[in-house]
Structures are given as structure tokens and as C-alpha cells.
Short mmCIF file of C-alpha atoms and ligand atoms in Angstrom, two decimals:
data_model
loop_
_atom_site.label_atom_id
_atom_site.label_comp_id
_atom_site.label_asym_id
_atom_site.label_seq_id
_atom_site.Cartn_x
_atom_site.Cartn_y
_atom_site.Cartn_z
CA UNK A 1 0.02 0.13 0.08
CA UNK A 2 1.53 3.27 -1.15
CA UNK A 3 0.81 5.83 1.32
CA UNK A 4 -1.29 6.74 4.28
CA UNK A 5 -4.21 8.20 1.98
CA UNK A 6 -4.03 4.99 -0.11
CA UNK A 7 -4.26 3.10 3.07
CA UNK A 8 -7.35 4.79 4.23
CA UNK A 9 -9.13 4.22 0.82
CA UNK A 10 -8.13 0.66 0.74
CA UNK A 11 -9.60 0.30 4.23
CA UNK A 12 -12.96 1.94 3.18
CA UNK A 13 -13.40 0.03 0.22
CA UNK A 14 -12.78 -3.42 1.97
CA UNK A 15 -14.82 -2.34 4.84
CA UNK A 16 -17.74 -1.82 2.20
CA UNK A 17 -16.77 -4.85 -0.07
CA UNK A 18 -17.06 -7.27 2.73
CA UNK A 19 -19.93 -5.80 4.94
CA UNK A 20 -18.27 -3.94 7.50
CA UNK A 21 -19.14 -0.46 7.10
CA UNK A 22 -21.60 1.11 4.40
CA UNK A 23 -22.04 4.84 3.85
CA UNK A 24 -25.45 5.86 5.66
CA UNK A 25 -28.45 6.21 2.81
CA UNK A 26 -26.19 5.28 0.08
CA UNK A 27 -28.74 5.03 -2.54
CA UNK A 28 -29.67 8.81 -1.74
CA UNK A 29 -26.02 9.57 -2.20
CA UNK A 30 -25.30 9.24 1.42
CA UNK A 31 -25.22 11.51 4.61
CA UNK A 32 -22.08 13.07 5.37
CA UNK A 33 -20.37 11.78 8.36
CA UNK A 34 -22.92 8.99 9.13
CA UNK A 35 -22.08 5.38 8.44
CA UNK A 36 -23.99 2.18 8.98
CA UNK A 37 -22.37 -1.02 10.06
CA UNK A 38 -23.02 -4.15 8.00
CA UNK A 39 -23.35 -7.94 8.71
CA UNK A 40 -19.69 -8.08 9.55
CA UNK A 41 -19.26 -4.79 11.07
CA UNK A 42 -22.10 -5.08 13.43
CA UNK A 43 -20.62 -8.54 14.79
CA UNK A 44 -17.16 -7.05 15.22
CA UNK A 45 -18.61 -3.86 17.00
CA UNK A 46 -20.63 -5.96 19.48
CA UNK A 47 -17.77 -8.00 20.21
CA UNK A 48 -15.59 -4.72 20.93
CA UNK A 49 -18.41 -3.82 23.19
CA UNK A 50 -18.41 -7.08 24.86
CA UNK A 51 -14.61 -7.21 25.65
CA UNK A 52 -14.67 -3.50 26.96
CA UNK A 53 -17.51 -4.34 29.26
CA UNK A 54 -16.02 -7.59 30.29
CA UNK A 55 -12.65 -5.76 31.14
CA UNK A 56 -14.38 -2.62 32.67
CA UNK A 57 -17.66 -4.09 34.48
CA UNK A 58 -17.16 -7.81 35.13
CA UNK A 59 -13.47 -7.76 35.91
CA UNK A 60 -13.88 -4.76 38.40
CA UNK A 61 -15.92 -5.61 41.56
CA UNK A 62 -16.45 -1.77 42.41
CA UNK A 63 -17.56 -0.84 38.87
CA UNK A 64 -21.20 -1.30 37.58
CA UNK A 65 -22.75 -0.68 34.28
CA UNK A 66 -25.89 1.46 33.40
CA UNK A 67 -27.95 2.40 30.07
CA UNK A 68 -29.29 5.84 30.36
CA UNK A 69 -31.49 7.53 27.67
CA UNK A 70 -30.24 9.64 24.78
CA UNK A 71 -32.69 12.43 25.71
CA UNK A 72 -32.28 14.21 29.16
CA UNK A 73 -33.90 17.13 30.63
CA UNK A 74 -32.58 20.36 28.86
CA UNK A 75 -31.08 21.53 32.01
CA UNK A 76 -28.60 18.92 32.32
CA UNK A 77 -26.70 20.47 29.31
CA UNK A 78 -26.80 24.03 30.88
CA UNK A 79 -25.57 22.53 33.94
CA UNK A 80 -22.86 20.61 32.06
CA UNK A 81 -21.63 23.59 30.34
CA UNK A 82 -22.40 22.11 26.96
CA UNK A 83 -24.94 24.86 26.09
CA UNK A 84 -22.57 27.67 26.65
CA UNK A 85 -19.37 26.08 25.77
CA UNK A 86 -19.33 22.98 23.94
CA UNK A 87 -18.35 24.60 20.58
CA UNK A 88 -15.40 24.45 18.15
CA UNK A 89 -13.70 27.41 16.62
CA UNK A 90 -14.52 27.42 12.94
CA UNK A 91 -12.96 29.26 9.83
CA UNK A 92 -13.97 29.30 6.23
CA UNK A 93 -11.75 29.62 3.19
CA UNK A 94 -13.22 32.37 0.76
CA UNK A 95 -12.02 30.79 -2.22
CA UNK A 96 -13.02 27.09 -1.89
CA UNK A 97 -16.08 27.87 0.64
CA UNK A 98 -14.71 25.08 2.50
CA UNK A 99 -15.19 25.03 6.52
CA UNK A 100 -12.43 24.04 8.91
CA UNK A 101 -11.86 23.78 12.52
CA UNK A 102 -9.32 26.30 13.30
CA UNK A 103 -7.61 24.20 16.07
CA UNK A 104 -7.17 21.29 13.73
CA UNK A 105 -5.72 23.54 11.22
CA UNK A 106 -2.99 24.38 13.64
CA UNK A 107 -2.59 20.78 14.94
CA UNK A 108 -2.07 19.51 11.59
CA UNK A 109 0.45 22.20 10.85
CA UNK A 110 2.46 21.14 14.34
CA UNK A 111 2.03 17.48 13.15
CA UNK A 112 3.84 18.30 9.90
CA UNK A 113 6.95 19.84 11.68
CA UNK A 114 7.08 16.86 14.00
CA UNK A 115 7.00 14.41 11.25
CA UNK A 116 10.18 16.18 9.84
CA UNK A 117 11.87 15.45 13.12
CA UNK A 118 10.55 11.72 12.75
CA UNK A 119 11.76 11.49 9.32
CA UNK A 120 15.33 12.58 10.49
CA UNK A 121 15.63 10.10 13.21
CA UNK A 122 14.29 7.25 10.72
CA UNK A 123 17.17 8.38 8.36
CA UNK A 124 19.64 7.93 11.21
CA UNK A 125 18.56 4.55 12.27
CA UNK A 126 18.75 3.57 8.68
CA UNK A 127 22.22 4.94 8.23
CA UNK A 128 23.85 4.02 11.53
CA UNK A 129 21.88 1.01 12.50
CA UNK A 130 22.55 -0.07 16.07
CA UNK A 131 25.21 2.63 16.40
CA UNK A 132 22.69 5.19 16.22
CA UNK A 133 21.85 6.91 19.66
CA UNK A 134 18.50 8.18 19.13
CA UNK A 135 18.13 9.85 22.61
CA UNK A 136 21.45 11.83 22.00
CA UNK A 137 20.16 12.72 18.49
CA UNK A 138 16.79 13.91 19.70
CA UNK A 139 18.74 16.15 22.52
CA UNK A 140 21.37 17.69 20.29
CA UNK A 141 20.59 17.81 16.72
CA UNK A 142 20.03 21.57 15.51
CA UNK A 143 17.24 20.72 13.10
CA UNK A 144 15.28 18.55 15.71
CA UNK A 145 15.99 21.39 18.30
CA UNK A 146 14.88 24.25 16.09
CA UNK A 147 11.62 22.10 15.19
CA UNK A 148 10.77 21.53 18.68
CA UNK A 149 11.08 25.23 19.51
CA UNK A 150 8.78 26.03 16.70
CA UNK A 151 6.21 23.56 18.15
CA UNK A 152 6.39 24.95 21.51
CA UNK A 153 6.03 28.46 20.25
CA UNK A 154 2.89 27.63 18.27
CA UNK A 155 1.37 25.53 21.16
CA UNK A 156 1.87 28.33 23.60
CA UNK A 157 0.23 31.01 21.36
CA UNK A 158 -2.34 28.66 20.62
CA UNK A 159 -2.95 27.87 24.27
CA UNK A 160 -2.97 31.51 25.26
CA UNK A 161 -5.47 32.36 22.53
CA UNK A 162 -7.73 29.51 23.27
CA UNK A 163 -7.97 30.19 26.88
CA UNK A 164 -8.74 33.65 26.24
CA UNK A 165 -11.26 32.94 23.67
CA UNK A 166 -9.30 35.35 21.49
CA UNK A 167 -10.70 34.30 18.21
CA UNK A 168 -8.96 37.02 16.39
CA UNK A 169 -5.54 35.81 18.00
CA UNK A 170 -6.34 32.21 16.47
CA UNK A 171 -6.92 33.71 12.98
CA UNK A 172 -3.45 35.85 13.25
CA UNK A 173 -1.77 32.57 14.20
CA UNK A 174 -3.14 30.76 11.21
CA UNK A 175 -2.35 33.75 9.03
CA UNK A 176 1.42 34.03 10.46
CA UNK A 177 1.93 30.26 10.01
CA UNK A 178 0.77 30.66 6.26
CA UNK A 179 -1.60 27.77 6.54
CA UNK A 180 -3.20 27.25 3.08
CA UNK A 181 -6.67 25.64 2.23
CA UNK A 182 -5.82 22.36 1.01
CA UNK A 183 -8.68 22.69 -1.40
CA UNK A 184 -7.93 26.02 -3.05
CA UNK A 185 -4.35 26.52 -1.85
CA UNK A 186 -5.30 30.08 -0.89
CA UNK A 187 -4.82 31.80 2.37
CA UNK A 188 -7.97 33.99 1.94
CA UNK A 189 -9.70 33.12 5.55
CA UNK A 190 -12.86 34.61 7.25
CA UNK A 191 -12.87 35.27 10.96
CA UNK A 192 -13.01 32.67 13.35
CA UNK A 193 -16.34 32.07 14.90
CA UNK A 194 -17.55 29.68 17.55
CA UNK A 195 -19.99 26.98 16.55
CA UNK A 196 -22.04 24.72 19.03
CA UNK A 197 -22.01 21.01 18.31
CA UNK A 198 -24.96 19.90 19.82
CA UNK A 199 -27.95 18.81 17.56
CA UNK A 200 -31.29 20.13 18.99
CA UNK A 201 -35.06 18.92 18.56
CA UNK A 202 -38.14 19.34 20.23
CA UNK A 203 -39.99 17.24 22.78
CA UNK A 204 -44.04 17.39 23.04
CA UNK A 205 -46.61 17.36 20.42
CA UNK A 206 -48.21 20.84 20.94
CA UNK A 207 -45.73 23.54 19.62
CA UNK A 208 -46.55 26.25 22.22
CA UNK A 209 -45.80 23.80 25.01
CA UNK A 210 -42.77 22.04 23.30
CA UNK A 211 -39.30 22.24 24.75
CA UNK A 212 -35.98 22.35 23.04
CA UNK A 213 -34.02 19.04 23.91
CA UNK A 214 -30.79 18.13 22.83
CA UNK A 215 -29.16 14.67 21.45
CA UNK A 216 -26.85 13.95 24.10
CA UNK A 217 -23.13 14.86 22.76
CA UNK A 218 -21.73 12.40 25.49
CA UNK A 219 -22.73 9.56 27.48
CA UNK A 220 -21.12 10.87 30.68
CA UNK A 221 -23.93 13.22 31.79
CA UNK A 222 -26.37 10.01 31.85
CA UNK A 223 -23.84 8.72 34.72
CA UNK A 224 -23.58 12.00 36.51
CA UNK A 225 -27.34 12.42 37.09
CA UNK A 226 -27.89 8.84 38.10
CA UNK A 227 -24.75 8.93 40.35
CA UNK A 228 -26.76 8.95 43.45
CA UNK A 229 -29.40 6.46 42.37
CA UNK A 230 -26.66 3.81 41.62
CA UNK A 231 -24.68 4.81 44.70
CA UNK A 232 -27.66 4.23 47.02
CA UNK A 233 -29.40 1.22 45.35
CA UNK A 234 -26.10 -0.35 44.95
CA UNK A 235 -24.70 0.55 47.95
CA UNK A 236 -21.57 1.45 46.45
CA UNK A 237 -18.60 2.76 48.52
CA UNK A 238 -16.06 4.98 47.15
CA UNK A 239 -13.90 4.54 45.26
CA UNK A 240 -16.39 3.18 42.55
CA UNK A 241 -17.06 3.55 38.93
CA UNK A 242 -20.26 3.56 36.76
CA UNK A 243 -19.69 2.70 33.11
CA UNK A 244 -21.89 2.82 30.00
CA UNK A 245 -21.83 2.22 26.17
CA UNK A 246 -24.07 4.20 24.03
CA UNK A 247 -24.71 6.54 21.28
CA UNK A 248 -23.65 10.22 21.25
CA UNK A 249 -24.17 12.94 18.66
CA UNK A 250 -22.37 15.86 17.55
CA UNK A 251 -22.82 18.34 14.43
CA UNK A 252 -19.05 18.07 13.55
CA UNK A 253 -17.62 20.84 11.32
CA UNK A 254 -14.92 18.64 9.90
CA UNK A 255 -16.76 15.55 8.48
CA UNK A 256 -14.21 13.62 6.99
CA UNK A 257 -11.80 10.54 7.44
CA UNK A 258 -14.27 7.87 7.26
CA UNK A 259 -15.71 6.47 10.97
CA UNK A 260 -12.92 8.45 12.70
CA UNK A 261 -15.30 11.50 13.15
CA UNK A 262 -18.89 11.10 12.61
CA UNK A 263 -22.03 12.96 13.63
CA UNK A 264 -23.65 10.04 15.34
CA UNK A 265 -21.30 7.66 17.09
CA UNK A 266 -20.77 5.47 20.09
CA UNK A 267 -18.72 6.05 23.40
CA UNK A 268 -17.67 3.60 26.15
CA UNK A 269 -17.33 5.82 28.94
CA UNK A 270 -16.62 5.23 32.70
CA UNK A 271 -16.90 7.55 35.46
CA UNK A 272 -14.74 6.70 38.51
CA UNK A 273 -15.92 8.52 41.72
CA UNK A 274 -13.11 9.31 44.25
CA UNK A 275 -12.09 11.14 47.38
CA UNK A 276 -11.26 14.74 46.86
CA UNK A 277 -7.39 14.94 46.64
CA UNK A 278 -6.95 11.38 45.60
CA UNK A 279 -8.01 12.20 42.02
CA UNK A 280 -4.37 12.13 40.57
CA UNK A 281 -3.36 8.83 42.12
CA UNK A 282 -6.47 7.38 40.24
CA UNK A 283 -5.85 9.39 36.92
CA UNK A 284 -2.47 7.78 36.87
CA UNK A 285 -4.00 4.33 37.57
CA UNK A 286 -6.42 4.71 34.86
CA UNK A 287 -3.89 5.88 32.19
CA UNK A 288 -2.03 2.52 33.04
CA UNK A 289 -5.12 0.29 32.95
CA UNK A 290 -6.38 1.84 29.58
CA UNK A 291 -3.20 1.30 27.86
CA UNK A 292 -3.28 -2.13 28.97
CA UNK A 293 -6.67 -2.78 27.52
CA UNK A 294 -5.64 -1.48 24.32
CA UNK A 295 -2.57 -3.59 24.23
CA UNK A 296 -4.43 -6.73 25.31
CA UNK A 297 -5.89 -6.63 21.75
CA UNK A 298 -2.44 -7.83 20.60
CA UNK A 299 -1.73 -4.54 18.49
CA UNK A 300 1.86 -3.27 18.53
CA UNK A 301 2.81 -1.01 21.16
CA UNK A 302 4.24 1.47 18.56
CA UNK A 303 0.67 2.31 17.27
CA UNK A 304 0.01 4.17 20.64
CA UNK A 305 1.08 7.14 22.27
CA UNK A 306 -0.14 9.77 24.93
CA UNK A 307 -0.79 13.45 24.28
CA UNK A 308 -1.11 15.87 27.24
CA UNK A 309 -3.94 18.39 26.75
CA UNK A 310 -2.65 21.82 26.15
CA UNK A 311 -5.99 23.48 26.57
CA UNK A 312 -7.96 21.72 29.37
CA UNK A 313 -11.74 21.40 29.06
CA UNK A 314 -13.82 23.59 31.43
CA UNK A 315 -14.23 20.77 33.75
CA UNK A 316 -10.84 19.21 33.89
CA UNK A 317 -7.71 19.69 35.90
CA UNK A 318 -5.87 17.03 34.05
CA UNK A 319 -6.53 15.29 30.92
CA UNK A 320 -4.70 13.31 28.19
CA UNK A 321 -5.68 11.27 25.02
CA UNK A 322 -4.44 7.93 24.16
CA UNK A 323 -3.70 8.47 20.44
CA UNK A 324 -3.40 5.75 17.85
CA UNK A 325 -1.63 5.68 14.67
CA UNK A 326 -4.48 5.65 12.34
CA UNK A 327 -4.09 5.39 8.31
CA UNK A 328 -4.37 9.41 8.61
CA UNK A 329 -1.47 9.54 11.39
CA UNK A 330 -1.67 9.69 15.14
CA UNK A 331 -4.96 10.92 16.68
CA UNK A 332 -7.15 10.65 19.42
CA UNK A 333 -8.77 7.38 20.14
CA UNK A 334 -9.34 7.84 23.81
CA UNK A 335 -9.68 10.74 26.49
CA UNK A 336 -8.60 10.10 30.19
CA UNK A 337 -9.99 13.24 32.20
CA UNK A 338 -9.70 14.07 35.84
CA UNK A 339 -13.02 16.13 36.02
CA UNK A 340 -12.86 17.20 39.42
CA UNK A 341 -16.29 17.82 41.30
CA UNK A 342 -17.39 20.03 38.48
CA UNK A 343 -20.33 17.90 37.03
CA UNK A 344 -21.74 16.85 40.22
CA UNK A 345 -21.33 20.31 41.75
CA UNK A 346 -23.24 21.68 38.69
CA UNK A 347 -26.03 19.14 38.86
CA UNK A 348 -26.54 20.05 42.73
CA UNK A 349 -26.48 23.70 41.91
CA UNK A 350 -28.83 23.49 38.83
CA UNK A 351 -31.28 20.62 40.40
CA UNK A 352 -31.34 21.96 43.99
CA UNK A 353 -30.59 18.20 45.21
CA UNK A 354 -27.58 17.04 47.29
CA UNK A 355 -25.28 14.67 45.53
CA UNK A 356 -23.10 14.21 48.17
CA UNK A 357 -21.41 10.95 49.71
CA UNK A 358 -20.98 10.21 53.35
CA UNK A 359 -17.54 8.65 54.01
CA UNK A 360 -17.89 6.38 56.85
CA UNK A 361 -14.02 6.11 57.33
CA UNK A 362 -13.53 9.96 57.35
CA UNK A 363 -16.85 10.29 59.14
CA UNK A 364 -17.70 13.52 56.71
CA UNK A 365 -19.71 14.19 53.43
CA UNK A 366 -18.28 15.47 50.21
CA UNK A 367 -19.15 15.67 46.63
CA UNK A 368 -16.86 13.04 44.94
CA UNK A 369 -14.40 13.80 42.42
CA UNK A 370 -14.26 12.02 39.07
CA UNK A 371 -11.71 10.47 36.76
CA UNK A 372 -13.10 9.40 33.42
CA UNK A 373 -12.22 7.08 30.83
CA UNK A 374 -13.87 7.78 27.53
CA UNK A 375 -13.03 5.74 24.32
CA UNK A 376 -14.82 5.79 21.03
CA UNK A 377 -16.24 2.62 19.93
CA UNK A 378 -16.10 3.43 16.38
CA UNK A 379 -12.53 4.85 16.57
CA UNK A 380 -11.57 1.48 18.35
CA UNK A 381 -13.21 -0.20 15.55
CA UNK A 382 -11.31 1.75 12.86
CA UNK A 383 -8.12 1.21 14.88
CA UNK A 384 -8.43 -2.47 15.02
CA UNK A 385 -9.58 -2.92 11.25
CA UNK A 386 -6.81 -0.62 9.89
CA UNK A 387 -3.94 -2.42 11.82
CA UNK A 388 -5.32 -5.94 11.17
CA UNK A 389 -5.78 -5.30 7.20
CA UNK A 390 -2.76 -6.87 5.63
CA UNK A 391 -1.73 -7.68 1.95
CA UNK A 392 0.81 -10.62 2.13
CA UNK A 393 3.01 -12.27 -0.55
CA UNK A 394 2.81 -16.04 -0.35
CA UNK A 395 5.79 -18.54 -0.99
CA UNK A 396 3.97 -19.74 -4.20
CA UNK A 397 4.08 -15.82 -5.63
CA UNK A 398 0.46 -15.40 -5.14
CA UNK A 399 -0.85 -12.71 -2.71
CA UNK A 400 -3.85 -12.70 -0.37
CA UNK A 401 -5.59 -9.99 1.81
CA UNK A 402 -5.82 -11.14 5.46
CA UNK A 403 -7.66 -9.53 8.51
CA UNK A 404 -5.58 -10.46 11.24
CA UNK A 405 -8.19 -9.52 13.92
CA UNK A 406 -7.62 -10.65 17.48
CA UNK A 407 -9.59 -14.31 17.38
CA UNK A 408 -11.85 -13.42 20.11
CA UNK A 409 -13.21 -10.18 18.35
CA UNK A 410 -13.55 -11.77 14.87
CA UNK A 411 -16.98 -11.59 13.46
CA UNK A 412 -17.26 -15.15 12.26
CA UNK A 413 -15.15 -17.38 14.64
CA UNK A 414 -15.28 -20.75 12.50
CA UNK A 415 -16.14 -21.53 8.97
CA UNK A 416 -17.25 -25.10 8.13
CA UNK A 417 -16.97 -26.26 4.76
CA UNK A 418 -17.37 -29.57 3.00
CA UNK A 419 -14.52 -30.35 0.33
CA UNK A 420 -17.41 -31.20 -2.21
CA UNK A 421 -20.82 -30.89 -2.46
CA UNK A 422 -21.31 -34.50 -3.31
CA UNK A 423 -20.87 -37.91 -1.28
CA UNK A 424 -22.70 -36.63 1.97
CA UNK A 425 -19.82 -34.16 2.81
CA UNK A 426 -22.34 -31.25 3.25
CA UNK A 427 -24.69 -33.09 5.60
CA UNK A 428 -21.50 -34.03 7.96
CA UNK A 429 -20.54 -30.16 7.59
CA UNK A 430 -23.79 -29.21 8.79
CA UNK A 431 -23.73 -31.56 11.57
CA UNK A 432 -20.74 -30.07 12.89
CA UNK A 433 -21.93 -26.40 12.27
CA UNK A 434 -25.15 -26.89 14.08
CA UNK A 435 -23.38 -28.44 17.24
CA UNK A 436 -20.80 -25.22 17.07
CA UNK A 437 -23.27 -22.44 16.47
CA UNK A 438 -24.69 -22.51 20.08
CA UNK A 439 -21.33 -20.96 21.04
CA UNK A 440 -19.89 -19.26 18.10
CA UNK A 441 -20.95 -17.08 15.10
CA UNK A 442 -20.14 -19.56 12.14
CA UNK A 443 -20.33 -19.50 8.46
CA UNK A 444 -21.29 -22.63 6.21
CA UNK A 445 -19.49 -22.34 2.74
CA UNK A 446 -19.69 -24.78 -0.03
CA UNK A 447 -19.20 -22.80 -3.02
CA UNK A 448 -16.06 -22.35 -5.23
CA UNK A 449 -12.76 -24.06 -4.74
CA UNK A 450 -11.33 -24.64 -1.10
CA UNK A 451 -8.59 -22.02 -2.01
CA UNK A 452 -11.22 -19.25 -2.87
CA UNK A 453 -13.09 -20.13 0.15
CA UNK A 454 -10.03 -19.72 2.38
CA UNK A 455 -9.43 -16.27 0.65
CA UNK A 456 -13.12 -15.17 1.35
CA UNK A 457 -12.70 -16.20 5.12
CA UNK A 458 -9.27 -14.52 5.43
CA UNK A 459 -10.74 -11.19 4.18
CA UNK A 460 -13.22 -11.02 6.92
CA UNK A 461 -10.91 -12.26 9.60
CA UNK A 462 -12.31 -15.65 10.23
CA UNK A 463 -9.56 -17.33 12.61
CA UNK A 464 -10.28 -20.96 11.90
CA UNK A 465 -11.97 -22.99 9.16
CA UNK A 466 -13.05 -26.49 9.32
CA UNK A 467 -12.99 -28.76 6.30
CA UNK A 468 -15.04 -32.03 5.90
CA UNK A 469 -13.38 -34.43 3.34
CA UNK A 470 -13.84 -37.95 2.35
CA UNK A 471 -11.34 -39.13 5.15
CA UNK A 472 -13.92 -37.70 7.54
CA UNK A 473 -16.33 -40.28 6.76
CA UNK A 474 -14.06 -42.95 7.44
CA UNK A 475 -12.44 -41.90 10.77
CA UNK A 476 -14.27 -38.99 11.87
CA UNK A 477 -11.54 -36.23 11.74
CA UNK A 478 -11.60 -33.16 9.99
CA UNK A 479 -8.73 -30.42 9.18
CA UNK A 480 -8.66 -27.09 11.18
CA UNK A 481 -6.96 -24.50 9.10
CA UNK A 482 -5.25 -21.44 11.04
CA UNK A 483 -5.90 -18.07 9.37
CA UNK A 484 -2.54 -16.60 10.41
CA UNK A 485 -0.12 -19.52 9.72
CA UNK A 486 -2.28 -21.22 7.01
CA UNK A 487 -1.31 -24.67 8.60
CA UNK A 488 -4.03 -27.34 8.74
CA UNK A 489 -4.11 -29.84 11.41
CA UNK A 490 -6.14 -32.88 11.50
CA UNK A 491 -8.24 -33.50 14.50
CA UNK A 492 -10.93 -35.74 15.90
CA UNK A 493 -14.63 -34.38 15.65
CA UNK A 494 -15.03 -34.93 19.30
CA UNK A 495 -12.05 -32.65 20.08
CA UNK A 496 -13.25 -29.57 18.11
CA UNK A 497 -15.08 -28.09 21.00
CA UNK A 498 -12.14 -28.05 23.45
CA UNK A 499 -9.55 -27.01 20.75
CA UNK A 500 -11.82 -23.93 19.75
CA UNK A 501 -12.60 -23.15 23.60
CA UNK A 502 -8.74 -22.88 24.05
CA UNK A 503 -8.26 -20.69 21.16
CA UNK A 504 -11.21 -18.33 21.91
CA UNK A 505 -10.47 -17.88 25.39
CA UNK A 506 -10.31 -14.39 26.51
CA UNK A 507 -8.64 -15.03 29.90
CA UNK A 508 -5.21 -14.58 28.65
CA UNK A 509 -6.11 -11.19 27.05
CA UNK A 510 -8.14 -10.05 30.17
CA UNK A 511 -5.63 -11.04 32.55
N1 GAP B 1 -17.09 12.35 28.06
C1 GAP B 1 -15.93 12.95 27.64
C2 GAP B 1 -15.84 12.94 26.13
O1 GAP B 1 -16.92 13.02 25.48
P1 GAP B 1 -14.37 13.48 24.11
O2 GAP B 1 -12.82 13.51 23.98
O3 GAP B 1 -15.11 14.40 23.43
O4 GAP B 1 -14.61 13.19 25.65
C3 GAP B 1 -14.37 10.96 23.97
O5 GAP B 1 -14.88 12.28 23.55
C4 GAP B 1 -14.19 9.92 22.74
O6 GAP B 1 -15.23 9.87 21.95
C5 GAP B 1 -13.00 10.43 21.81
O7 GAP B 1 -11.63 10.07 22.29
C6 GAP B 1 -13.21 9.52 20.45
O8 GAP B 1 -12.86 8.29 20.65
C7 GAP B 1 -14.72 9.51 20.70
N2 GAP B 1 -15.37 10.72 19.87
C8 GAP B 1 -15.53 11.93 20.06
N3 GAP B 1 -16.04 12.58 19.19
C9 GAP B 1 -16.31 11.69 17.98
C10 GAP B 1 -16.91 11.86 16.69
N4 GAP B 1 -17.44 12.77 16.07
N5 GAP B 1 -16.65 10.51 15.85
C11 GAP B 1 -16.46 9.24 16.32
N6 GAP B 1 -15.83 9.39 17.79
C12 GAP B 1 -15.86 10.28 18.39
#
């Protein structure tokens, strides 16, 4: 695959061809930044959700899960700050009439400078191999130092402007950096404006009495407003967490990059309620835990990095992102935020209800502090899909496209195939399939040559294929083919269940 843009194109077309992701309402030419998950995609997405839930809720005694509504009382969003402050700075290019997020334009400019350094480092490694001292190079090379100073200056100016809500200052920064519109190539920009990202609609049938309500832009507020219900009904003791998975909606300005930035998406969030003053300890704890979770998916560590926020959101006293090396470069996959007692205090004030916890050990009541982990389900899906999709050259000179998904996440776990459609082989294959389908999502495939069928299963990431052949009728054995090694092992039919149970065991990943 030639470059990053081609990589993304290849992933989008693979996702469509094999039923993972379709453009929403495609027959009407689609709806921007809205996507549908197909027959393979919805299975993969469900498996990711189940794995997150297992790791977050089932594996932690002090974390419980809920499922709150998308619609919430409109005052929720006043209290949370979203009505007044959930906006992005946008800027239009007057020649292309394209709209951009001003902060993204600056971030992309900074990323280009950073990539220059990475290129220099890569050159050094190529030229000097093991003799190359990367740490020394990064600390002393004049080009690297010059680039870092540039990055620091830009970040500092950007931070000052954003914190002061100085929209003119952000425009000046874009002009000073000479950032041009990627479409028109011109630097003819409008002023920067703030744009609220929440979708609104009306609840109630009669226009005069209808109330404006919002589609939730994050699932977190459904957790905050239920904090006391869960704490009391579950007799939860601090520290404890409430998790949920659900849809969120944002009227994103920049609607590109496939399922990375959508207007309707899903989040997997957990709010961890702690004693005031202990939030930094838990913030570090959850940073480490979340990285472990991502790495338990078997994706190489080089795909991940931390990015500390320059501009903290209105509710946070510390925040970072876990970034992933997507086909478009390193971008946010998950946010970890120390949200202080901001949200609960705001809801106390706006609702007039006390949201306090009586701590029997301290013999005092307080509003708990919150550390939040918030990962996008669709971005996790894209991270897994993009890092799993591989083109392989085989020993016989042919090529195959294979999706090396973690076995426990694969949409189809096992494909059962008769070698031919004759001699009773299909009946035997169906017998095996009927026994396996209680435990696994299986495929039955008898069309085309075995080679073609294996390629089809490789392309959707099926980890194991069971082939029923003439020997099966003689000695009740089948072959099991491994997707990654392509090796086939002959096993007795009555051993299949035990073999597969071991192969799909998530214990190793979870522990
Ligand atoms: N409750 C905190 C919160 O919502 P966020 O950083 O705005 O924080 C959390 O969002 C995660 O949700 C992000 O890291 C990302 O994975 C996902 N996300 C946010 N906006 C998204 C969008 N438009 N499309 C897809 N995923 C999105």
C-alpha cells in the first residue's frame, strides 16, 4: 500500500466490499459523516463492546454498568456547560468555501513539523543501525531542536489564544503560520467563529408547549445524573465506577476521515468517583489500565502514544489522550480526564438536590471527584480494522488479503466447509456447524474451490476454517486451518469443541 491516504482508501473499500461499514443512505448519495455497520461490522462492533464491558464492569468488583437515555432534561446541558461552551472554533476559506476547525488546522501544521523530526530520526536509524543514539540525537541535533522550539512556540500561542477565547488571535496565528486551504491553496480566510456542536430537537406534540431538547453529545452526563441512584441502590463505596456504552451525537464541522469523526457515534465511558485529593492517583491508575486494555488486543505498542492536553476542557484539572496511529496519522482514540467535582457540583446547583457521599472512614460528607475514561467505539473499530488489514505475499508467489483480527473479536469465529457438494460431505459439515453455532458465530460455505473459500474467510478475519473431506467419513476427523499460519491440522471431531474453547479463551487477554 503506497501511502497513508491510499491506506485509508483501501480500508474503506475493504470495509464496504466485505460488509463491515457502508455509507448511510447510500442510495440517496449518502449522508455526510454518518455510517452504517453491515453484517460483519455489527458483529465486530458488538464483540468490541462485549470485551470492553467484560474488562471494565465484570472484571472490577467496584464498577457497575448502566444504560441511560439519549434524551435528557434540557437543564442537564446547561449545568454541564455544553449549552454555553461545547463549541469548536471554525474558519472558512473564502475561495473554496470549505469550512475547517481552526484548532485542527493548527494541530495539523504542528504535526507536519513533528514528522520532519521523525523522518530525520528514521534516516539516522537507517544509516547507522544499532550505532545510532536516538536519545542523544533528539537532544542535540540542531534541526530537531529548531523544530521543537517552533512547535513549543506555536502551542504556547495557541493555548493563550484559546484560553482567552481570543478568536482574532487564532486567526492571526493561522495567517502568521501561512496555513493554506488544502482545496484552493489560498490563504484567504474568514474570521474565526464559535459553533455549538449539539443537535437540538423538540419534545412534546403541541408547538406552544414544546421544549427544546438535545441529542446527548456524550454519555457521561447520563452517569452523573444517576450517580446517587446507583450509589444508593447498589450500596457502592467510594472509590467506585459507573460505566456505560451508548450513542452520542455531535454536529461536527470537519466531517471527513470515514468513521473517525462522525455525527452519530458510540462511546464507551466510565466515571470513577473518588475522594477529593486522591484524583491524581486514580488518574495515573486509569491511564495505565487503559493502555493495558488497548495492548491486550494484540496490536503493536508502536501504534499508541499519550498526548497531554494543552487546553484543558472547562471541567478538567488534568487530561490526556491515548492516540493511535490511524491511516491518517496519530489521532485521539481515548480521552482520560480528571473532571474534579465540576459536574456533580453543577448538577447540585441546577437541580437543587444534594449529590454528596457520606464517607464512613472519614466521618464526613463530600461531593466526590471524578476520573473519566472515554473511548470511541467507532474509533476503536477503525484502529483494530486498520492495523489488522494486511496484504501478504505467499511462498508460491500469489497474494492474499487477510484481516488479522484478535481471534476473540472476529465477526465469524469458525467457517465449516465440505470439500465437495457430493458424497454426503455437506450433511456432515452441517452436523458440525449445528453443534458449534450455540457457542460461536459460524459460516457455512460450500461454493467455489477450497482456495477461494479460504481467501474469502481470510478477508473477513475468520480465525479458523474446518474442512470436511472424504477421510472424515472414514475416521471422523476434519482439518482445522489457522488463518494466520495457514497451516492445517487434522483433528478428531469430538475434540473440536475443546480446541476452539482454548483458542477463543479471553482469559489470557483479560488477565
Ligand atoms: N465524556 C468525555 C468526552 O466525551 P471526548 O474527548 O469529547 O470526551 C471521547 O470524546 C471519545 O469519544 C474520543 O476520544 C473519541 O474516541 C470519541 N469521539 C468523540 N467525538 C467523536 C466523533 N465525532 N466521531 C467518533 N468518535 C468520537
